[in-house]
Short mmCIF file of C-alpha atoms in Angstrom, two decimals:
data_model
loop_
_atom_site.label_atom_id
_atom_site.label_comp_id
_atom_site.label_asym_id
_atom_site.label_seq_id
_atom_site.Cartn_x
_atom_site.Cartn_y
_atom_site.Cartn_z
CA MET A 1 -175.36 99.68 -14.80
CA SER A 2 -172.85 98.03 -12.46
CA PHE A 3 -169.91 95.94 -13.55
CA THR A 4 -167.93 93.07 -12.04
CA VAL A 5 -164.16 92.68 -11.67
CA ALA A 6 -162.47 89.35 -10.86
CA ILE A 7 -158.99 89.31 -9.31
CA ILE A 8 -157.06 86.23 -10.44
CA GLY A 9 -153.52 84.93 -10.38
CA ARG A 10 -151.35 82.20 -8.95
CA PRO A 11 -151.19 81.72 -5.16
CA ASN A 12 -149.62 84.35 -2.91
CA VAL A 13 -149.39 87.24 -5.39
CA GLY A 14 -151.54 89.52 -3.21
CA LYS A 15 -155.07 89.02 -4.56
CA SER A 16 -156.77 89.21 -1.15
CA THR A 17 -154.68 92.24 -0.17
CA LEU A 18 -155.86 94.08 -3.29
CA PHE A 19 -159.44 92.91 -2.66
CA ASN A 20 -159.34 94.37 0.86
CA ARG A 21 -157.83 97.60 -0.49
CA LEU A 22 -160.65 98.00 -3.04
CA VAL A 23 -163.51 97.24 -0.63
CA GLY A 24 -161.97 99.51 2.00
CA ARG A 25 -161.87 97.03 4.85
CA ARG A 26 -160.43 93.66 5.80
CA LEU A 27 -162.96 91.19 4.45
CA ALA A 28 -160.63 88.51 3.09
CA LEU A 29 -158.10 86.66 5.24
CA VAL A 30 -154.49 87.57 4.43
CA ASP A 31 -151.42 85.55 5.43
CA ASP A 32 -147.93 84.81 4.12
CA GLN A 33 -148.94 81.18 3.64
CA PRO A 34 -149.99 80.53 0.01
CA GLY A 35 -153.48 79.21 -0.75
CA VAL A 36 -155.32 81.00 2.08
CA THR A 37 -158.30 81.87 -0.16
CA ARG A 38 -160.30 78.87 -1.37
CA ASP A 39 -163.81 80.07 -2.21
CA ARG A 40 -164.58 83.08 -4.35
CA ARG A 41 -165.67 86.09 -2.31
CA ALA A 42 -167.57 89.12 -3.64
CA GLY A 43 -167.55 92.62 -2.19
CA GLN A 44 -168.64 96.14 -3.11
CA ALA A 45 -165.57 98.12 -4.18
CA ARG A 46 -164.90 101.77 -4.79
CA LEU A 47 -162.04 103.33 -6.73
CA GLY A 48 -162.36 107.05 -7.41
CA ASP A 49 -165.85 107.60 -8.81
CA LEU A 50 -166.18 103.95 -9.83
CA GLU A 51 -168.29 101.57 -7.78
CA PHE A 52 -168.34 97.92 -8.76
CA THR A 53 -168.48 94.33 -7.57
CA VAL A 54 -165.06 92.78 -7.03
CA ILE A 55 -164.45 89.04 -6.66
CA ASP A 56 -161.49 87.59 -4.79
CA THR A 57 -160.52 84.12 -6.01
CA ALA A 58 -158.33 81.18 -5.10
CA GLY A 59 -154.86 80.99 -6.64
CA LEU A 60 -154.76 79.31 -10.03
CA GLU A 61 -152.90 76.00 -9.97
CA ASP A 62 -152.58 73.06 -12.36
CA ALA A 63 -154.26 70.16 -10.57
CA ALA A 64 -156.58 67.20 -11.10
CA ALA A 65 -160.23 68.23 -11.39
CA LYS A 66 -161.40 66.22 -8.35
CA SER A 67 -158.59 67.34 -6.03
CA LEU A 68 -159.05 70.23 -3.61
CA SER A 69 -156.83 72.46 -5.77
CA GLY A 70 -158.79 71.42 -8.85
CA ARG A 71 -162.10 72.30 -7.20
CA MET A 72 -160.61 75.64 -6.12
CA ARG A 73 -159.59 76.29 -9.74
CA LYS A 74 -163.16 75.55 -10.86
CA GLN A 75 -164.39 78.29 -8.48
CA THR A 76 -161.91 80.72 -10.03
CA GLU A 77 -162.99 79.83 -13.58
CA THR A 78 -166.61 80.49 -12.58
CA ALA A 79 -165.62 83.93 -11.24
CA VAL A 80 -163.89 84.77 -14.53
CA ALA A 81 -167.02 83.73 -16.46
CA GLU A 82 -169.17 86.06 -14.31
CA ALA A 83 -166.81 89.05 -14.58
CA ASP A 84 -166.72 91.90 -17.08
CA VAL A 85 -163.04 92.61 -16.41
CA ALA A 86 -160.26 90.37 -15.06
CA LEU A 87 -157.36 91.80 -13.05
CA PHE A 88 -154.53 89.34 -13.71
CA LEU A 89 -152.07 89.72 -10.82
CA ILE A 90 -148.43 88.75 -11.02
CA ASP A 91 -145.70 89.15 -8.42
CA ALA A 92 -143.41 91.87 -9.80
CA ARG A 93 -140.56 90.76 -7.55
CA ALA A 94 -140.68 87.18 -8.87
CA GLY A 95 -141.32 88.24 -12.47
CA VAL A 96 -143.37 86.29 -15.01
CA LEU A 97 -143.27 82.55 -14.28
CA PRO A 98 -144.21 79.72 -16.66
CA VAL A 99 -147.45 79.16 -14.72
CA ASP A 100 -148.38 82.82 -15.35
CA ARG A 101 -147.97 82.28 -19.11
CA GLY A 102 -150.21 79.21 -18.93
CA PHE A 103 -152.96 81.14 -17.19
CA ALA A 104 -152.62 84.00 -19.67
CA ASP A 105 -153.59 81.48 -22.38
CA LEU A 106 -156.61 80.47 -20.27
CA LEU A 107 -157.75 84.10 -20.04
CA ARG A 108 -157.37 84.63 -23.76
CA LYS A 109 -159.64 81.65 -24.40
CA ALA A 110 -162.21 83.09 -21.96
CA GLY A 111 -162.47 86.19 -24.13
CA LYS A 112 -162.55 88.62 -21.20
CA ARG A 113 -161.08 92.10 -20.93
CA VAL A 114 -157.84 91.63 -19.02
CA ILE A 115 -155.69 94.11 -17.11
CA VAL A 116 -152.28 92.80 -16.06
CA VAL A 117 -151.44 94.11 -12.59
CA ALA A 118 -147.83 93.84 -11.39
CA ASN A 119 -148.26 93.78 -7.63
CA LYS A 120 -145.46 94.28 -5.07
CA SER A 121 -143.82 96.82 -7.41
CA GLU A 122 -142.56 99.08 -4.64
CA GLY A 123 -138.79 99.60 -4.65
CA ARG A 124 -136.20 98.57 -7.22
CA ALA A 125 -136.90 94.85 -6.92
CA GLY A 126 -140.33 95.19 -8.52
CA GLY A 127 -139.41 97.33 -11.51
CA GLN A 128 -137.95 94.58 -13.68
CA GLY A 129 -140.86 92.21 -13.07
CA ALA A 130 -143.34 94.86 -14.11
CA LEU A 131 -141.51 95.23 -17.44
CA GLU A 132 -141.53 91.45 -17.99
CA ALA A 133 -145.35 91.52 -17.81
CA TYR A 134 -145.49 93.02 -21.34
CA GLU A 135 -144.68 89.60 -22.78
CA LEU A 136 -148.05 88.24 -21.56
CA GLY A 137 -149.67 90.07 -24.48
CA PHE A 138 -152.36 92.07 -22.63
CA GLY A 139 -150.91 95.50 -23.19
CA GLU A 140 -149.31 97.82 -20.68
CA PRO A 141 -149.17 96.35 -17.15
CA VAL A 142 -150.24 98.43 -14.16
CA ALA A 143 -147.57 98.57 -11.44
CA ILE A 144 -149.07 98.75 -7.94
CA SER A 145 -148.43 97.90 -4.31
CA ALA A 146 -151.72 96.66 -2.86
CA GLU A 147 -150.25 96.55 0.63
CA HIS A 148 -149.11 100.20 0.58
CA GLY A 149 -151.80 101.62 -1.71
CA GLU A 150 -149.38 102.71 -4.44
CA GLY A 151 -150.47 102.83 -8.10
CA MET A 152 -154.23 102.98 -7.42
CA ALA A 153 -154.61 106.01 -9.73
CA ASP A 154 -153.08 104.00 -12.60
CA LEU A 155 -155.38 101.07 -11.84
CA TYR A 156 -158.37 103.45 -11.88
CA ALA A 157 -157.36 104.75 -15.32
CA ALA A 158 -156.95 101.21 -16.67
CA LEU A 159 -160.37 100.20 -15.33
CA ARG A 160 -162.03 103.24 -16.89
CA GLN A 161 -160.54 102.34 -20.23
CA ALA A 162 -161.58 98.68 -19.94
CA LEU A 163 -165.20 99.27 -18.89
CA PRO A 164 -167.81 97.51 -21.00
CA PRO A 165 -169.29 99.98 -23.55
CA GLN A 166 -172.75 99.91 -21.96
CA THR A 167 -171.39 100.60 -18.45
CA PRO A 168 -171.39 104.24 -17.34
CA ALA A 169 -168.39 105.29 -15.28
CA THR A 170 -170.69 106.35 -12.45
CA ALA A 171 -171.81 104.69 -9.25
CA GLN A 172 -173.36 101.26 -9.11
CA ASP A 173 -177.12 101.00 -9.47
CA ALA A 174 -178.99 102.07 -6.34
CA ALA A 175 -180.06 99.23 -4.07
CA ALA A 176 -183.50 97.92 -4.71
CA ALA A 177 -186.16 99.52 -2.57
CA GLY A 178 -187.88 97.44 0.06
CA GLU A 179 -186.85 95.39 3.05
CA LYS A 180 -183.22 94.88 3.87
CA PRO A 181 -181.96 91.33 3.39
CA ILE A 182 -181.93 89.08 6.45
CA ARG A 183 -178.29 88.35 7.27
CA ILE A 184 -177.81 84.68 8.14
CA ALA A 185 -174.64 83.07 9.49
CA VAL A 186 -174.39 79.28 9.25
CA VAL A 187 -172.11 77.97 11.99
CA GLY A 188 -171.17 74.62 13.46
CA ARG A 189 -168.38 72.17 14.08
CA PRO A 190 -165.98 71.34 11.21
CA ASN A 191 -167.31 69.09 8.46
CA VAL A 192 -171.00 69.08 9.48
CA GLY A 193 -172.05 70.17 5.97
CA LYS A 194 -172.42 73.97 6.18
CA SER A 195 -171.20 74.69 2.63
CA THR A 196 -173.18 71.76 1.20
CA LEU A 197 -176.35 73.09 2.86
CA ILE A 198 -175.84 76.60 1.45
CA ASN A 199 -175.09 75.24 -2.04
CA ARG A 200 -178.38 73.32 -1.94
CA LEU A 201 -180.24 76.48 -0.88
CA LEU A 202 -178.64 78.40 -3.77
CA GLY A 203 -179.22 75.64 -6.28
CA GLU A 204 -175.60 75.75 -7.51
CA GLU A 205 -172.10 74.74 -6.43
CA ARG A 206 -171.31 78.26 -5.25
CA LEU A 207 -169.13 77.22 -2.29
CA LEU A 208 -166.25 74.80 -2.23
CA THR A 209 -167.16 71.44 -0.64
CA GLY A 210 -165.51 68.07 -0.16
CA PRO A 211 -164.71 65.33 2.35
CA GLU A 212 -161.73 67.25 3.76
CA ALA A 213 -162.41 68.96 7.12
CA GLY A 214 -161.69 72.68 7.34
CA ILE A 215 -162.15 73.56 3.65
CA THR A 216 -163.92 76.85 4.42
CA ARG A 217 -161.62 79.55 5.81
CA ASP A 218 -163.19 82.94 5.06
CA ALA A 219 -166.72 83.84 6.11
CA ILE A 220 -168.13 83.98 2.57
CA SER A 221 -171.39 85.89 1.98
CA VAL A 222 -173.75 84.98 -0.85
CA PRO A 223 -177.15 86.53 -1.70
CA LEU A 224 -180.31 84.44 -1.93
CA TYR A 225 -183.87 85.36 -2.95
CA ARG A 226 -186.44 82.80 -1.88
CA GLN A 227 -189.96 82.68 -0.41
CA GLY A 228 -190.44 86.32 -1.37
CA ARG A 229 -187.55 87.49 0.84
CA GLU A 230 -183.97 88.47 0.24
CA PHE A 231 -181.25 86.87 2.36
CA LEU A 232 -177.51 87.29 2.69
CA ILE A 233 -176.00 83.99 3.85
CA TYR A 234 -172.55 83.71 5.43
CA ASP A 235 -170.73 80.41 5.22
CA THR A 236 -168.19 80.13 8.03
CA ALA A 237 -165.23 78.02 9.08
CA GLY A 238 -165.89 75.15 11.46
CA LEU A 239 -165.56 76.09 15.13
CA ARG A 240 -163.43 73.79 17.28
CA ARG A 241 -162.57 74.05 20.94
CA ARG A 242 -160.06 76.83 21.57
CA ALA A 243 -157.55 74.41 23.11
CA LYS A 244 -157.37 72.47 19.83
CA ILE A 245 -156.67 75.52 17.65
CA GLU A 246 -152.93 75.86 17.13
CA GLU A 247 -152.29 77.16 13.61
CA LYS A 248 -152.37 80.90 13.00
CA LEU A 249 -154.52 80.48 9.89
CA GLU A 250 -157.21 78.56 11.78
CA LYS A 251 -157.23 81.26 14.45
CA LEU A 252 -157.86 83.86 11.71
CA SER A 253 -160.64 81.70 10.25
CA VAL A 254 -162.34 81.30 13.62
CA ALA A 255 -162.09 85.06 14.26
CA ASP A 256 -163.75 85.64 10.87
CA ALA A 257 -166.55 83.22 11.80
CA LEU A 258 -167.11 84.99 15.13
CA ASN A 259 -167.36 88.33 13.31
CA ALA A 260 -169.98 86.81 11.00
CA ILE A 261 -172.02 85.81 14.08
CA ARG A 262 -171.78 89.33 15.53
CA PHE A 263 -173.01 90.96 12.32
CA ALA A 264 -175.75 88.41 11.55
CA ASP A 265 -179.45 88.84 12.26
CA VAL A 266 -180.15 85.10 12.47
CA VAL A 267 -177.63 82.34 13.15
CA ILE A 268 -178.30 78.79 11.96
CA VAL A 269 -176.46 76.40 14.28
CA LEU A 270 -175.96 73.28 12.17
CA MET A 271 -175.53 70.02 14.06
CA ASP A 272 -174.94 66.47 12.87
CA SER A 273 -178.19 64.60 13.58
CA GLU A 274 -176.17 61.44 14.33
CA ARG A 275 -174.03 63.28 16.93
CA ALA A 276 -176.21 66.16 18.09
CA PHE A 277 -175.75 68.24 21.23
CA GLU A 278 -172.08 67.45 21.74
CA ASP A 279 -170.19 69.80 24.06
CA GLN A 280 -168.96 71.95 21.19
CA ASP A 281 -172.49 72.25 19.75
CA LEU A 282 -173.71 73.56 23.10
CA ARG A 283 -170.79 75.99 23.36
CA ILE A 284 -171.54 77.38 19.91
CA ALA A 285 -175.26 77.81 20.69
CA ASP A 286 -174.39 79.48 24.00
CA LEU A 287 -171.99 81.84 22.20
CA VAL A 288 -174.75 82.84 19.76
CA GLU A 289 -177.16 83.47 22.65
CA LYS A 290 -174.59 85.63 24.45
CA GLU A 291 -174.10 87.66 21.26
CA GLY A 292 -177.86 88.27 21.24
CA ARG A 293 -178.54 86.83 17.77
CA ALA A 294 -181.74 85.07 16.74
CA ILE A 295 -181.14 81.31 16.61
CA VAL A 296 -182.38 78.41 14.51
CA ILE A 297 -181.13 74.86 15.14
CA ALA A 298 -180.68 72.79 11.97
CA MET A 299 -180.20 69.04 12.30
CA GLY A 300 -178.12 68.11 9.28
CA LYS A 301 -177.91 64.80 7.41
CA ALA A 302 -181.60 64.15 8.13
CA ASP A 303 -181.69 61.76 5.17
CA LEU A 304 -179.51 59.36 7.17
CA ALA A 305 -181.63 59.48 10.34
CA PRO A 306 -184.25 56.72 10.82
CA LYS A 307 -187.85 57.89 10.37
CA GLN A 308 -189.76 57.27 13.60
CA ALA A 309 -193.15 58.39 14.90
CA GLY A 310 -192.85 61.26 17.34
CA ALA A 311 -189.24 61.96 16.37
CA ILE A 312 -189.83 65.72 15.93
CA LYS A 313 -191.52 66.02 19.34
CA LYS A 314 -188.67 64.10 20.98
CA LEU A 315 -186.13 66.35 19.24
CA ARG A 316 -188.01 69.42 20.44
CA GLU A 317 -187.93 68.19 24.06
CA GLU A 318 -184.25 67.28 23.81
CA THR A 319 -183.41 70.73 22.47
CA ASP A 320 -185.23 72.51 25.31
CA HIS A 321 -183.41 70.27 27.78
CA TRP A 322 -179.93 71.07 26.44
CA LEU A 323 -180.60 74.73 25.58
CA PRO A 324 -182.93 76.09 28.29
CA GLN A 325 -181.55 79.63 27.77
CA VAL A 326 -183.34 79.75 24.39
CA LYS A 327 -186.39 77.68 25.24
CA GLY A 328 -188.64 77.16 22.23
CA VAL A 329 -185.87 77.69 19.66
CA PRO A 330 -186.93 76.33 16.22
CA VAL A 331 -185.43 72.92 15.35
CA VAL A 332 -185.51 71.82 11.70
CA PRO A 333 -184.19 68.50 10.31
CA VAL A 334 -182.44 69.24 7.00
CA SER A 335 -180.33 67.54 4.37
CA GLY A 336 -177.92 69.42 2.15
CA LEU A 337 -177.62 66.31 0.00
CA THR A 338 -181.33 65.81 -0.80
CA GLY A 339 -182.75 69.27 -0.06
CA GLU A 340 -185.06 67.94 2.66
CA GLY A 341 -186.38 70.59 5.05
CA LEU A 342 -184.89 73.66 3.31
CA ASP A 343 -188.20 75.49 2.90
CA ARG A 344 -189.04 74.82 6.56
CA LEU A 345 -185.59 76.09 7.52
CA LEU A 346 -186.09 79.43 5.74
CA ARG A 347 -189.58 79.80 7.22
CA ALA A 348 -188.03 79.24 10.66
CA VAL A 349 -185.40 81.90 9.88
CA ILE A 350 -188.10 84.42 8.89
CA GLU A 351 -190.18 83.66 12.00
CA SER A 352 -187.15 83.86 14.31
CA HIS A 353 -186.17 87.18 12.74
CA ALA A 354 -189.68 88.51 13.41
CA VAL A 355 -189.56 87.36 17.06
CA TRP A 356 -186.10 88.91 17.45
CA ASN A 357 -187.54 92.26 16.31
CA ARG A 358 -190.70 92.02 18.44
CA ARG A 359 -191.69 94.85 20.81
CA ALA A 360 -194.27 94.92 23.61
CA GLN A 361 -196.32 97.91 24.75
CA THR A 362 -195.27 99.44 28.05
CA SER A 363 -198.83 99.30 29.42
CA ALA A 364 -199.06 95.56 28.63
CA LEU A 365 -195.67 94.96 30.21
CA ASN A 366 -196.65 96.66 33.46
CA ARG A 367 -199.94 94.74 33.65
CA TRP A 368 -197.88 91.59 33.20
CA LEU A 369 -195.47 92.68 35.95
CA ARG A 370 -198.29 93.29 38.45
CA GLU A 371 -199.89 89.92 37.72
CA THR A 372 -196.56 88.08 37.83
CA LEU A 373 -195.59 89.64 41.15
CA ALA A 374 -198.99 88.81 42.60
CA GLN A 375 -198.63 85.14 41.63
CA HIS A 376 -195.01 84.78 42.70
CA PRO A 377 -193.52 87.78 44.56
CA PRO A 378 -189.74 88.16 44.79
CA PRO A 379 -188.18 86.65 47.89
CA ALA A 380 -187.16 88.67 50.90
CA VAL A 381 -183.40 89.11 51.21
CA SER A 382 -181.88 89.77 54.65
CA GLY A 383 -185.40 90.22 55.98
CA ARG A 384 -186.24 92.98 53.51
CA ARG A 385 -188.68 92.65 50.61
CA LEU A 386 -187.42 93.50 47.10
CA LYS A 387 -189.64 95.89 45.17
CA LEU A 388 -190.01 95.69 41.38
CA ASN A 389 -191.78 98.91 40.44
CA TYR A 390 -191.85 99.39 36.67
CA ILE A 391 -190.85 97.67 33.41
CA THR A 392 -190.23 98.93 29.88
CA GLN A 393 -188.69 97.62 26.65
CA PRO A 394 -186.11 100.13 25.35
CA LYS A 395 -185.02 98.05 22.34
CA ALA A 396 -185.42 94.89 20.31
CA ARG A 397 -182.82 92.84 18.37
CA PRO A 398 -182.79 91.04 20.84
CA PRO A 399 -185.81 91.96 23.03
CA THR A 400 -184.38 93.93 25.95
CA PHE A 401 -186.32 94.82 29.09
CA VAL A 402 -185.48 97.13 31.99
CA ILE A 403 -187.09 96.85 35.43
CA ALA A 404 -186.84 99.71 37.93
CA CYS A 405 -186.42 98.20 41.37
CA THR A 406 -184.82 98.46 44.78
CA ARG A 407 -181.58 96.63 45.61
CA ALA A 408 -180.98 95.27 42.10
CA ALA A 409 -177.85 93.34 43.08
CA ALA A 410 -179.81 91.33 45.67
CA LEU A 411 -182.30 89.79 43.20
CA PRO A 412 -181.54 86.03 43.02
CA ASP A 413 -180.56 84.54 39.65
CA ASP A 414 -183.32 81.95 39.78
CA TYR A 415 -185.96 84.68 40.15
CA ARG A 416 -184.42 86.55 37.21
CA ARG A 417 -184.72 83.35 35.13
CA TYR A 418 -188.34 83.02 36.29
CA LEU A 419 -189.07 86.54 34.99
CA ILE A 420 -187.36 85.85 31.66
CA ASN A 421 -189.32 82.64 31.12
CA ALA A 422 -192.56 84.41 32.08
CA LEU A 423 -191.78 87.18 29.55
CA ARG A 424 -191.05 84.55 26.91
CA ASP A 425 -194.38 82.76 27.50
CA SER A 426 -196.57 85.85 27.93
CA PHE A 427 -195.28 87.88 24.96
CA ASP A 428 -194.66 85.02 22.51
CA LEU A 429 -190.86 85.20 22.37
CA PRO A 430 -189.88 81.56 21.76
CA GLY A 431 -186.25 80.72 21.18
CA THR A 432 -184.86 84.25 21.06
CA PRO A 433 -182.29 85.62 23.52
CA ILE A 434 -183.91 87.93 26.09
CA ARG A 435 -182.02 90.61 27.96
CA LEU A 436 -183.38 91.61 31.38
CA MET A 437 -181.65 94.49 33.15
CA LEU A 438 -182.40 95.84 36.60
CA ARG A 439 -182.11 99.55 37.22
CA GLU A 440 -182.00 100.56 40.85
CA LYS A 441 -184.09 103.61 41.74
CA LYS A 442 -182.16 106.36 43.42
CA ASN A 443 -182.94 106.86 47.07
CA PRO A 444 -184.02 110.53 47.39
CA TYR A 445 -182.88 110.52 51.02
CA ALA A 446 -179.45 109.02 50.39
CA GLY A 447 -176.67 111.25 51.70
CA ARG A 448 -178.97 113.48 53.70
CA LYS A 449 -178.34 113.92 57.39
CA ARG A 450 -181.02 112.86 59.77
CA PRO A 451 -182.49 115.79 61.71
CA GLN A 452 -181.37 116.24 65.33
CA ARG A 453 -184.00 115.69 67.97
#
C-alpha cells in the first residue's frame, strides 16, 4: 500500500525545495520571494527504498477565510487531511517563531503523525534553531538542508518510523494496468477561468480560484477518471504577451506553463466567449500547433453568452477562419460555473487524442498522392517540373508525412498547404497539427564527370 506525505510550514522555509528534492526533479517553482506556492501540488517521491506521494503546499498564514491567503490556507488544510504523515518544516536559521507554535497546535488537533524538519541547518547558524524545534512537542527534529541534500538519511529513518502500521516499507503499488492517462494542459490568457473549469470537472475545489488575476503560478497536475478514461489535467498560469511580462516570478510561471504544453497529449485552449479570438488567443493556439499537440478550443463562460439559432455553426466557421492551420479543430462552449458542456469537452479531448495518434497505410497514401497530383500537379519552377515520387507516414503524435521528391526547396508554400489540407480531408485528420516534410532524392549522377566525346 502507498502512503502520502504533506510538506507544510510557514512561507519561505523551503517546502518546494524539499518537494523537488524528493521527486528528483524541478516540478515546483522556487524563488526567494515568499508565497510562491499557492495550490497544493502532488508528485511521486522516492527516498531510499520508500516510494510515496508527496504534497507541496502553500505557506501557512493567519488570514481571513475569504482572502487569497485564507483560501491558500484552506488548500493546505485539505492536504494535511489527505496525508498519512506531515513534514512540518521550520527555518533552522530563524528558529521557532510564534507562528510556528500556532501551527503546531493546528497539527495536533488534526491528529496526524508529524515529523518536525529543521531545514537550512547547514553551518553553525542552523544548529541552534534545530535544537529549539524540540519545544514544539513532536519529538526529535530532523536537521536537513533541502537545497544541498544534507540529512536525507535521517529523514528516511524518521519516515520509516512514522509509517502507518498497515503500510509496508516497500515500493508504491504498481500502476493499474490498461491505457495510460491522457495528459491534458488547460491554457489561456489570465483570468479566463482555467482553474474554475478544472474544479468543475473534478467535482471539488481542488485548485485555488478567485477574482484576482494570476492566482495560478505552478502547472499543477490532478488526476481525473471520467467517461471510462483516465486523464491527468494540468492547470497552468495565464499566458500574457512576452512584452508585458516583467517580474521574474511570472517568467518562471510562464516557463512552467510552456513545459506543460510540451509534455501534454491534448491542449485545451480556453477562451472567453465574450472576447474570443483576441491576438493573444491566436498566439497561444499557434504555439500549441507549433509544438505539435492535439488541440481543443473551449469557449468559456458559455452561460453568459446569448442563446441563438445557428450559434454553434457560426462559431465553427469563425474558428476555421482564425485558425486555418488546424482546420476542423473541435470547438466546445463550456461553463466552469454551471458545468455546461463538460461532457462534450471530454469527448472532444478523447476524439482529438485519437486523431492525433492516427496512422495511414503507405499503399493508401501513395494512391492518394497519385490522384492528388493528377488533379492538381505541382507548378513548374524555372521551367522545370517538380516531381513528387513517394509518400510515407513515419510517425504519429502528431501525424507526420514524408514525401520523396526532386528539388524540395523549390516547392511553393501554397502547394505545401494544399497537400496538407488534402491529407486532412482524405484521411480524416480534422483539427490536428500535420507535419509534412520533403526529402530530396539523391541524384545518382551528381559529382560524376561527363564522358569526353
